[in-house]
């Protein structure tokens, strides 16, 4: 529903910025730009009460330190800080389920950088509620929920037509509408990508022993198992398996699923039990061939969807958010039309090379580690040992995991 305190249709142009997509990147961008003085209309296909449902989709996110800084800058962090678990260490190992990890390990400790924890684990349900509450309190944001875009056009302004018959206009249209972005399709932006024949099985487990804020990534032949610390004696599980195996796992009852998980999980945290529902997400790579079109820009998964192997999907999207918010604010200060192709080109020049490198890196890592080739296994184990033995190289990986490398947008600089 529209927020009744604000008009759905404004005089002249509805808003400076139209955002399509109400997940996480869309609200983050709405808040970042509204707080910079822009008027914003955000179009969300789902109803707000479903977004606030504690059992909405079971996901948790590994927020890099730079992403936490963004959330703090736009006022979200105070609402989720008490539910956020700092990630103090990351341990990366290789092996097979039931055989234990390889002796070669990469161990990253936050104490090796000065800034603090490498990141935080936050449950999806807490983030979504915080974003919705913050948007409700921001007078420059018009939030249209349960609305979908069926047409878009650009001229001197960007115009979208909604399924309800409403039309919205703005200076720039930003697609935050995911891997199958309708915004991108309607703008004629093509994509490059492929599936991995892998599916991520996602759930939360409770365990007898404390995790100590340590995140684990265990590479197995069919895909990695990530064990990520949550508040209390709980951990988020992201178990990448072959799609056929994942379908089998999905058909198991809870007891049988735990019996299948335990050989891969191990006993280092004691006995484990399910602490919520299980979900499954097919995995693949998709990269928009352009991040911009006339008066249109793509952000987050609409621009680049990557393998969760490094937990950087949302972090990359939030870096897009911080970058385009800065580009638009700088353009306005210069007196430029924020939808001008030269303005949007600055965003693409800033973000597309980095997103492409991330896509290539996660694709290569997945192919290198998601197999049982003995030669590749030996090479990757030796490689992990070398990284772990060299403090300078190890520190570089830690800073990368914390999102501190490259040209940071102002909202991520702390």
GROMACS .gro file of C-alpha atoms in nm:
model
  414
    1UNK     CA    1   0.000   0.000   0.000
    2UNK     CA    2   0.106   0.361  -0.049
    3UNK     CA    3   0.209   0.552   0.259
    4UNK     CA    4  -0.112   0.752   0.325
    5UNK     CA    5   0.087   1.047   0.463
    6UNK     CA    6   0.242   1.117   0.124
    7UNK     CA    7   0.090   1.175  -0.219
    8UNK     CA    8   0.144   0.891  -0.465
    9UNK     CA    9   0.144   1.132  -0.758
   10UNK     CA   10   0.331   1.460  -0.714
   11UNK     CA   11   0.297   1.778  -0.915
   12UNK     CA   12   0.508   1.767  -1.231
   13UNK     CA   13   0.776   1.504  -1.190
   14UNK     CA   14   0.699   1.254  -0.915
   15UNK     CA   15   1.053   1.231  -0.780
   16UNK     CA   16   1.418   1.276  -0.862
   17UNK     CA   17   1.486   0.902  -0.846
   18UNK     CA   18   1.269   0.597  -0.914
   19UNK     CA   19   1.399   0.273  -0.763
   20UNK     CA   20   1.253  -0.062  -0.870
   21UNK     CA   21   1.307  -0.336  -0.611
   22UNK     CA   22   1.239  -0.351  -0.239
   23UNK     CA   23   1.488  -0.613  -0.122
   24UNK     CA   24   1.791  -0.467   0.058
   25UNK     CA   25   1.984  -0.270  -0.203
   26UNK     CA   26   1.676  -0.073  -0.308
   27UNK     CA   27   1.591   0.054   0.043
   28UNK     CA   28   1.960   0.122   0.115
   29UNK     CA   29   1.982   0.336  -0.197
   30UNK     CA   30   1.651   0.507  -0.121
   31UNK     CA   31   1.778   0.609   0.222
   32UNK     CA   32   2.124   0.711   0.102
   33UNK     CA   33   1.985   0.937  -0.171
   34UNK     CA   34   1.691   1.072   0.030
   35UNK     CA   35   1.927   1.172   0.311
   36UNK     CA   36   2.134   1.353   0.047
   37UNK     CA   37   1.827   1.561  -0.039
   38UNK     CA   38   1.675   1.372  -0.334
   39UNK     CA   39   1.308   1.280  -0.355
   40UNK     CA   40   1.269   0.906  -0.412
   41UNK     CA   41   0.994   0.668  -0.520
   42UNK     CA   42   1.065   0.300  -0.445
   43UNK     CA   43   0.850   0.033  -0.610
   44UNK     CA   44   0.829  -0.300  -0.428
   45UNK     CA   45   0.645  -0.604  -0.561
   46UNK     CA   46   0.590  -0.752  -0.215
   47UNK     CA   47   0.362  -0.625   0.061
   48UNK     CA   48   0.537  -0.456   0.353
   49UNK     CA   49   0.396  -0.700   0.608
   50UNK     CA   50   0.559  -0.990   0.424
   51UNK     CA   51   0.890  -0.803   0.420
   52UNK     CA   52   0.861  -0.775   0.799
   53UNK     CA   53   0.771  -1.143   0.849
   54UNK     CA   54   1.036  -1.295   1.082
   55UNK     CA   55   1.027  -1.617   0.877
   56UNK     CA   56   1.043  -1.439   0.540
   57UNK     CA   57   1.327  -1.634   0.376
   58UNK     CA   58   1.569  -1.760   0.639
   59UNK     CA   59   1.880  -1.586   0.509
   60UNK     CA   60   2.163  -1.421   0.699
   61UNK     CA   61   2.431  -1.197   0.556
   62UNK     CA   62   2.802  -1.163   0.609
   63UNK     CA   63   2.833  -0.785   0.606
   64UNK     CA   64   3.186  -0.664   0.539
   65UNK     CA   65   3.318  -0.384   0.759
   66UNK     CA   66   3.270  -0.136   0.473
   67UNK     CA   67   2.904  -0.240   0.444
   68UNK     CA   68   2.857  -0.193   0.818
   69UNK     CA   69   2.995   0.159   0.779
   70UNK     CA   70   2.736   0.230   0.508
   71UNK     CA   71   2.453   0.103   0.728
   72UNK     CA   72   2.580   0.322   1.010
   73UNK     CA   73   2.600   0.626   0.780
   74UNK     CA   74   2.237   0.588   0.666
   75UNK     CA   75   2.106   0.524   1.018
   76UNK     CA   76   2.028   0.151   0.992
   77UNK     CA   77   2.304   0.012   1.212
   78UNK     CA   78   2.165   0.121   1.553
   79UNK     CA   79   1.850  -0.084   1.482
   80UNK     CA   80   2.041  -0.407   1.411
   81UNK     CA   81   2.364  -0.370   1.612
   82UNK     CA   82   2.237  -0.573   1.908
   83UNK     CA   83   2.152  -0.861   1.672
   84UNK     CA   84   2.484  -0.847   1.483
   85UNK     CA   85   2.758  -1.102   1.548
   86UNK     CA   86   3.114  -0.975   1.484
   87UNK     CA   87   3.329  -1.198   1.262
   88UNK     CA   88   3.666  -1.211   1.433
   89UNK     CA   89   3.831  -1.491   1.236
   90UNK     CA   90   3.784  -1.680   0.911
   91UNK     CA   91   3.920  -2.032   0.862
   92UNK     CA   92   3.930  -2.181   0.512
   93UNK     CA   93   3.997  -2.554   0.467
   94UNK     CA   94   3.972  -2.822   0.199
   95UNK     CA   95   3.860  -3.183   0.227
   96UNK     CA   96   3.584  -3.439   0.198
   97UNK     CA   97   3.281  -3.488   0.419
   98UNK     CA   98   3.352  -3.741   0.693
   99UNK     CA   99   3.729  -3.729   0.646
  100UNK     CA  100   3.803  -3.404   0.825
  101UNK     CA  101   3.978  -3.099   0.680
  102UNK     CA  102   4.311  -3.091   0.500
  103UNK     CA  103   4.609  -2.986   0.718
  104UNK     CA  104   4.651  -2.688   0.485
  105UNK     CA  105   4.444  -2.397   0.607
  106UNK     CA  106   4.405  -2.024   0.552
  107UNK     CA  107   4.346  -1.845   0.881
  108UNK     CA  108   4.245  -1.480   0.881
  109UNK     CA  109   4.233  -1.292   1.213
  110UNK     CA  110   4.083  -0.944   1.249
  111UNK     CA  111   4.367  -0.852   1.486
  112UNK     CA  112   4.594  -0.822   1.179
  113UNK     CA  113   4.414  -0.506   1.065
  114UNK     CA  114   4.358  -0.189   1.264
  115UNK     CA  115   3.997  -0.116   1.178
  116UNK     CA  116   3.824  -0.384   1.391
  117UNK     CA  117   3.614  -0.693   1.304
  118UNK     CA  118   3.627  -0.798   0.939
  119UNK     CA  119   3.251  -0.786   0.932
  120UNK     CA  120   2.928  -0.887   1.101
  121UNK     CA  121   2.666  -1.155   1.055
  122UNK     CA  122   2.312  -1.017   1.056
  123UNK     CA  123   1.990  -1.205   0.996
  124UNK     CA  124   1.781  -1.099   0.700
  125UNK     CA  125   1.468  -1.048   0.909
  126UNK     CA  126   1.634  -0.783   1.126
  127UNK     CA  127   1.777  -0.593   0.828
  128UNK     CA  128   1.449  -0.586   0.636
  129UNK     CA  129   1.249  -0.458   0.932
  130UNK     CA  130   1.509  -0.187   1.000
  131UNK     CA  131   1.500  -0.071   0.637
  132UNK     CA  132   1.120  -0.058   0.626
  133UNK     CA  133   1.098   0.137   0.952
  134UNK     CA  134   1.365   0.383   0.832
  135UNK     CA  135   1.188   0.439   0.499
  136UNK     CA  136   0.858   0.499   0.676
  137UNK     CA  137   1.027   0.772   0.880
  138UNK     CA  138   1.189   0.945   0.579
  139UNK     CA  139   0.960   1.209   0.428
  140UNK     CA  140   1.149   1.222   0.097
  141UNK     CA  141   1.068   0.855   0.024
  142UNK     CA  142   0.742   0.738  -0.130
  143UNK     CA  143   0.720   0.360  -0.083
  144UNK     CA  144   0.481   0.184  -0.321
  145UNK     CA  145   0.440  -0.177  -0.207
  146UNK     CA  146   0.256  -0.456  -0.389
  147UNK     CA  147   0.328  -0.279  -0.716
  148UNK     CA  148   0.505  -0.407  -1.026
  149UNK     CA  149   0.637  -0.221  -1.330
  150UNK     CA  150   0.490  -0.330  -1.662
  151UNK     CA  151   0.632  -0.057  -1.888
  152UNK     CA  152   0.913   0.196  -1.882
  153UNK     CA  153   1.022   0.468  -2.119
  154UNK     CA  154   1.276   0.749  -2.124
  155UNK     CA  155   1.278   1.092  -2.280
  156UNK     CA  156   1.359   1.405  -2.085
  157UNK     CA  157   1.247   1.199  -1.787
  158UNK     CA  158   1.213   0.830  -1.702
  159UNK     CA  159   0.855   0.705  -1.682
  160UNK     CA  160   0.728   0.375  -1.543
  161UNK     CA  161   0.377   0.236  -1.565
  162UNK     CA  162   0.263   0.007  -1.285
  163UNK     CA  163   0.025  -0.288  -1.304
  164UNK     CA  164  -0.225  -0.083  -1.102
  165UNK     CA  165  -0.231   0.177  -1.378
  166UNK     CA  166  -0.030   0.439  -1.189
  167UNK     CA  167   0.252   0.617  -1.368
  168UNK     CA  168   0.564   0.754  -1.200
  169UNK     CA  169   0.824   0.985  -1.346
  170UNK     CA  170   1.175   1.073  -1.235
  171UNK     CA  171   1.508   1.202  -1.358
  172UNK     CA  172   1.670   0.859  -1.329
  173UNK     CA  173   1.540   0.503  -1.300
  174UNK     CA  174   1.749   0.257  -1.097
  175UNK     CA  175   1.692  -0.118  -1.116
  176UNK     CA  176   1.751  -0.302  -0.790
  177UNK     CA  177   1.523  -0.583  -0.903
  178UNK     CA  178   1.752  -0.885  -0.895
  179UNK     CA  179   1.911  -1.125  -1.139
  180UNK     CA  180   1.608  -1.139  -1.366
  181UNK     CA  181   1.587  -0.759  -1.368
  182UNK     CA  182   1.287  -0.638  -1.564
  183UNK     CA  183   1.439  -0.290  -1.557
  184UNK     CA  184   1.743  -0.419  -1.746
  185UNK     CA  185   1.533  -0.613  -1.998
  186UNK     CA  186   1.305  -0.320  -2.074
  187UNK     CA  187   1.613  -0.100  -2.122
  188UNK     CA  188   1.755  -0.350  -2.373
  189UNK     CA  189   2.051  -0.444  -2.153
  190UNK     CA  190   2.172  -0.797  -2.225
  191UNK     CA  191   2.347  -1.033  -1.985
  192UNK     CA  192   2.630  -1.284  -1.980
  193UNK     CA  193   2.616  -1.579  -1.744
  194UNK     CA  194   2.567  -1.947  -1.674
  195UNK     CA  195   2.445  -2.185  -1.409
  196UNK     CA  196   2.674  -2.398  -1.194
  197UNK     CA  197   2.442  -2.697  -1.153
  198UNK     CA  198   2.475  -2.617  -0.785
  199UNK     CA  199   2.216  -2.521  -0.528
  200UNK     CA  200   2.275  -2.352  -0.193
  201UNK     CA  201   2.095  -2.518   0.096
  202UNK     CA  202   2.050  -2.249   0.361
  203UNK     CA  203   1.949  -2.295   0.725
  204UNK     CA  204   2.041  -2.209   1.082
  205UNK     CA  205   2.171  -2.456   1.341
  206UNK     CA  206   2.211  -2.434   1.716
  207UNK     CA  207   2.516  -2.599   1.874
  208UNK     CA  208   2.644  -2.695   2.218
  209UNK     CA  209   2.973  -2.505   2.206
  210UNK     CA  210   3.034  -2.132   2.144
  211UNK     CA  211   3.163  -2.039   1.799
  212UNK     CA  212   3.389  -1.759   1.922
  213UNK     CA  213   3.297  -1.536   1.628
  214UNK     CA  214   3.483  -1.766   1.386
  215UNK     CA  215   3.352  -1.819   1.032
  216UNK     CA  216   3.443  -2.142   0.854
  217UNK     CA  217   3.455  -2.220   0.483
  218UNK     CA  218   3.502  -2.590   0.409
  219UNK     CA  219   3.560  -2.674   0.042
  220UNK     CA  220   3.422  -3.012  -0.064
  221UNK     CA  221   3.409  -3.175  -0.410
  222UNK     CA  222   3.048  -3.069  -0.483
  223UNK     CA  223   3.082  -2.719  -0.342
  224UNK     CA  224   3.171  -2.524  -0.027
  225UNK     CA  225   3.006  -2.544   0.313
  226UNK     CA  226   3.005  -2.212   0.499
  227UNK     CA  227   2.946  -2.211   0.875
  228UNK     CA  228   2.889  -1.851   0.979
  229UNK     CA  229   2.851  -1.731   1.340
  230UNK     CA  230   2.524  -1.577   1.455
  231UNK     CA  231   2.424  -1.426   1.787
  232UNK     CA  232   2.420  -1.686   2.064
  233UNK     CA  233   2.527  -2.044   2.007
  234UNK     CA  234   2.387  -2.052   1.654
  235UNK     CA  235   2.541  -2.055   1.308
  236UNK     CA  236   2.411  -1.990   0.959
  237UNK     CA  237   2.474  -2.269   0.710
  238UNK     CA  238   2.523  -2.213   0.337
  239UNK     CA  239   2.582  -2.558   0.191
  240UNK     CA  240   2.653  -2.554  -0.183
  241UNK     CA  241   2.581  -2.893  -0.335
  242UNK     CA  242   2.511  -3.036  -0.678
  243UNK     CA  243   2.153  -2.957  -0.773
  244UNK     CA  244   2.059  -3.326  -0.775
  245UNK     CA  245   2.207  -3.378  -0.428
  246UNK     CA  246   2.040  -3.060  -0.300
  247UNK     CA  247   1.702  -3.186  -0.423
  248UNK     CA  248   1.760  -3.508  -0.232
  249UNK     CA  249   1.853  -3.313   0.080
  250UNK     CA  250   1.543  -3.098   0.044
  251UNK     CA  251   1.319  -3.405   0.047
  252UNK     CA  252   1.460  -3.533   0.379
  253UNK     CA  253   1.291  -3.477   0.711
  254UNK     CA  254   1.482  -3.272   0.969
  255UNK     CA  255   1.643  -3.569   1.142
  256UNK     CA  256   1.766  -3.721   0.816
  257UNK     CA  257   1.890  -3.382   0.696
  258UNK     CA  258   2.095  -3.337   1.014
  259UNK     CA  259   2.237  -3.686   0.971
  260UNK     CA  260   2.350  -3.587   0.619
  261UNK     CA  261   2.492  -3.252   0.737
  262UNK     CA  262   2.691  -3.379   1.037
  263UNK     CA  263   2.972  -3.556   0.843
  264UNK     CA  264   3.045  -3.231   0.658
  265UNK     CA  265   2.987  -3.006   0.960
  266UNK     CA  266   3.201  -3.209   1.199
  267UNK     CA  267   3.189  -3.214   1.578
  268UNK     CA  268   3.397  -2.906   1.667
  269UNK     CA  269   3.087  -2.720   1.792
  270UNK     CA  270   2.936  -3.021   1.967
  271UNK     CA  271   2.590  -3.152   1.895
  272UNK     CA  272   2.387  -2.954   1.643
  273UNK     CA  273   2.014  -2.909   1.588
  274UNK     CA  274   1.807  -2.717   1.335
  275UNK     CA  275   1.702  -2.372   1.455
  276UNK     CA  276   1.461  -2.278   1.177
  277UNK     CA  277   1.341  -2.370   0.831
  278UNK     CA  278   1.553  -2.481   0.537
  279UNK     CA  279   1.567  -2.302   0.203
  280UNK     CA  280   1.732  -2.369  -0.133
  281UNK     CA  281   1.866  -2.122  -0.391
  282UNK     CA  282   2.002  -2.221  -0.736
  283UNK     CA  283   2.350  -2.084  -0.803
  284UNK     CA  284   2.490  -1.923  -1.113
  285UNK     CA  285   2.675  -1.623  -1.249
  286UNK     CA  286   2.510  -1.334  -1.431
  287UNK     CA  287   2.671  -1.007  -1.535
  288UNK     CA  288   2.495  -0.726  -1.717
  289UNK     CA  289   2.683  -0.629  -2.033
  290UNK     CA  290   2.623  -0.266  -1.934
  291UNK     CA  291   2.528  -0.117  -1.599
  292UNK     CA  292   2.358   0.185  -1.759
  293UNK     CA  293   2.123   0.287  -2.039
  294UNK     CA  294   1.959   0.626  -2.110
  295UNK     CA  295   1.835   0.750  -1.768
  296UNK     CA  296   1.869   0.395  -1.630
  297UNK     CA  297   2.125   0.236  -1.397
  298UNK     CA  298   2.150  -0.113  -1.246
  299UNK     CA  299   2.253  -0.188  -0.888
  300UNK     CA  300   2.324  -0.512  -0.699
  301UNK     CA  301   2.213  -0.844  -0.847
  302UNK     CA  302   2.042  -0.658  -1.132
  303UNK     CA  303   2.395  -0.570  -1.243
  304UNK     CA  304   2.594  -0.869  -1.117
  305UNK     CA  305   2.492  -1.195  -0.953
  306UNK     CA  306   2.783  -1.404  -0.827
  307UNK     CA  307   2.848  -1.732  -0.647
  308UNK     CA  308   2.822  -1.702  -0.265
  309UNK     CA  309   3.163  -1.867  -0.229
  310UNK     CA  310   3.315  -1.551  -0.078
  311UNK     CA  311   2.996  -1.412   0.076
  312UNK     CA  312   3.032  -1.091  -0.123
  313UNK     CA  313   2.701  -1.067  -0.310
  314UNK     CA  314   2.526  -0.818  -0.083
  315UNK     CA  315   2.852  -0.638  -0.009
  316UNK     CA  316   2.909  -0.577  -0.380
  317UNK     CA  317   2.555  -0.446  -0.411
  318UNK     CA  318   2.598  -0.209  -0.118
  319UNK     CA  319   2.919  -0.079  -0.274
  320UNK     CA  320   2.711  -0.003  -0.586
  321UNK     CA  321   2.465   0.181  -0.363
  322UNK     CA  322   2.735   0.394  -0.201
  323UNK     CA  323   2.901   0.466  -0.536
  324UNK     CA  324   2.592   0.572  -0.730
  325UNK     CA  325   2.465   0.779  -0.436
  326UNK     CA  326   2.795   0.968  -0.439
  327UNK     CA  327   2.794   1.009  -0.818
  328UNK     CA  328   2.440   1.150  -0.814
  329UNK     CA  329   2.509   1.383  -0.524
  330UNK     CA  330   2.827   1.516  -0.686
  331UNK     CA  331   2.640   1.571  -1.014
  332UNK     CA  332   2.367   1.770  -0.844
  333UNK     CA  333   2.624   1.988  -0.670
  334UNK     CA  334   2.769   2.067  -1.013
  335UNK     CA  335   2.425   2.161  -1.144
  336UNK     CA  336   2.409   1.859  -1.379
  337UNK     CA  337   2.103   1.657  -1.475
  338UNK     CA  338   2.147   1.340  -1.268
  339UNK     CA  339   2.005   1.130  -1.554
  340UNK     CA  340   2.255   1.262  -1.807
  341UNK     CA  341   2.450   0.980  -1.979
  342UNK     CA  342   2.783   1.136  -1.877
  343UNK     CA  343   2.678   1.127  -1.511
  344UNK     CA  344   2.565   0.765  -1.518
  345UNK     CA  345   2.880   0.671  -1.711
  346UNK     CA  346   3.085   0.773  -1.406
  347UNK     CA  347   2.901   0.513  -1.201
  348UNK     CA  348   2.959   0.243  -1.462
  349UNK     CA  349   3.328   0.332  -1.493
  350UNK     CA  350   3.363   0.310  -1.117
  351UNK     CA  351   3.175  -0.011  -1.049
  352UNK     CA  352   3.166  -0.237  -1.354
  353UNK     CA  353   3.542  -0.326  -1.362
  354UNK     CA  354   3.536  -0.416  -0.991
  355UNK     CA  355   3.216  -0.620  -1.028
  356UNK     CA  356   3.359  -0.799  -1.331
  357UNK     CA  357   3.676  -0.888  -1.140
  358UNK     CA  358   3.466  -1.020  -0.852
  359UNK     CA  359   3.254  -1.230  -1.090
  360UNK     CA  360   3.563  -1.378  -1.256
  361UNK     CA  361   3.731  -1.446  -0.921
  362UNK     CA  362   3.431  -1.622  -0.764
  363UNK     CA  363   3.375  -1.822  -1.083
  364UNK     CA  364   3.740  -1.933  -1.088
  365UNK     CA  365   3.742  -2.019  -0.717
  366UNK     CA  366   3.428  -2.226  -0.752
  367UNK     CA  367   3.571  -2.419  -1.046
  368UNK     CA  368   3.907  -2.465  -0.872
  369UNK     CA  369   3.763  -2.589  -0.544
  370UNK     CA  370   3.436  -2.763  -0.639
  371UNK     CA  371   3.598  -3.079  -0.770
  372UNK     CA  372   3.795  -3.379  -0.651
  373UNK     CA  373   4.076  -3.365  -0.907
  374UNK     CA  374   4.387  -3.478  -0.713
  375UNK     CA  375   4.621  -3.245  -0.902
  376UNK     CA  376   4.402  -2.941  -0.847
  377UNK     CA  377   4.348  -3.043  -0.487
  378UNK     CA  378   4.723  -3.055  -0.426
  379UNK     CA  379   4.774  -2.719  -0.600
  380UNK     CA  380   4.501  -2.542  -0.404
  381UNK     CA  381   4.614  -2.688  -0.071
  382UNK     CA  382   4.968  -2.570  -0.135
  383UNK     CA  383   4.834  -2.232  -0.241
  384UNK     CA  384   4.639  -2.194   0.083
  385UNK     CA  385   4.951  -2.290   0.278
  386UNK     CA  386   5.155  -2.024   0.097
  387UNK     CA  387   4.895  -1.751   0.160
  388UNK     CA  388   4.876  -1.846   0.526
  389UNK     CA  389   5.254  -1.835   0.563
  390UNK     CA  390   5.298  -1.485   0.419
  391UNK     CA  391   5.173  -1.208   0.652
  392UNK     CA  392   5.160  -0.941   0.381
  393UNK     CA  393   4.955  -1.158   0.146
  394UNK     CA  394   4.733  -1.275   0.430
  395UNK     CA  395   4.669  -0.916   0.537
  396UNK     CA  396   4.567  -0.830   0.180
  397UNK     CA  397   4.308  -1.108   0.185
  398UNK     CA  398   4.179  -0.986   0.523
  399UNK     CA  399   4.136  -0.632   0.391
  400UNK     CA  400   3.959  -0.769   0.083
  401UNK     CA  401   3.721  -0.971   0.304
  402UNK     CA  402   3.653  -0.658   0.511
  403UNK     CA  403   3.569  -0.463   0.194
  404UNK     CA  404   3.852  -0.215   0.252
  405UNK     CA  405   4.036  -0.253  -0.078
  406UNK     CA  406   3.993  -0.039  -0.387
  407UNK     CA  407   3.838   0.308  -0.411
  408UNK     CA  408   3.585   0.327  -0.129
  409UNK     CA  409   3.283   0.553  -0.168
  410UNK     CA  410   3.249   0.818   0.103
  411UNK     CA  411   2.964   0.637   0.277
  412UNK     CA  412   3.196   0.340   0.331
  413UNK     CA  413   3.499   0.527   0.454
  414UNK     CA  414   3.385   0.547   0.818
   0.00000   0.00000   0.00000
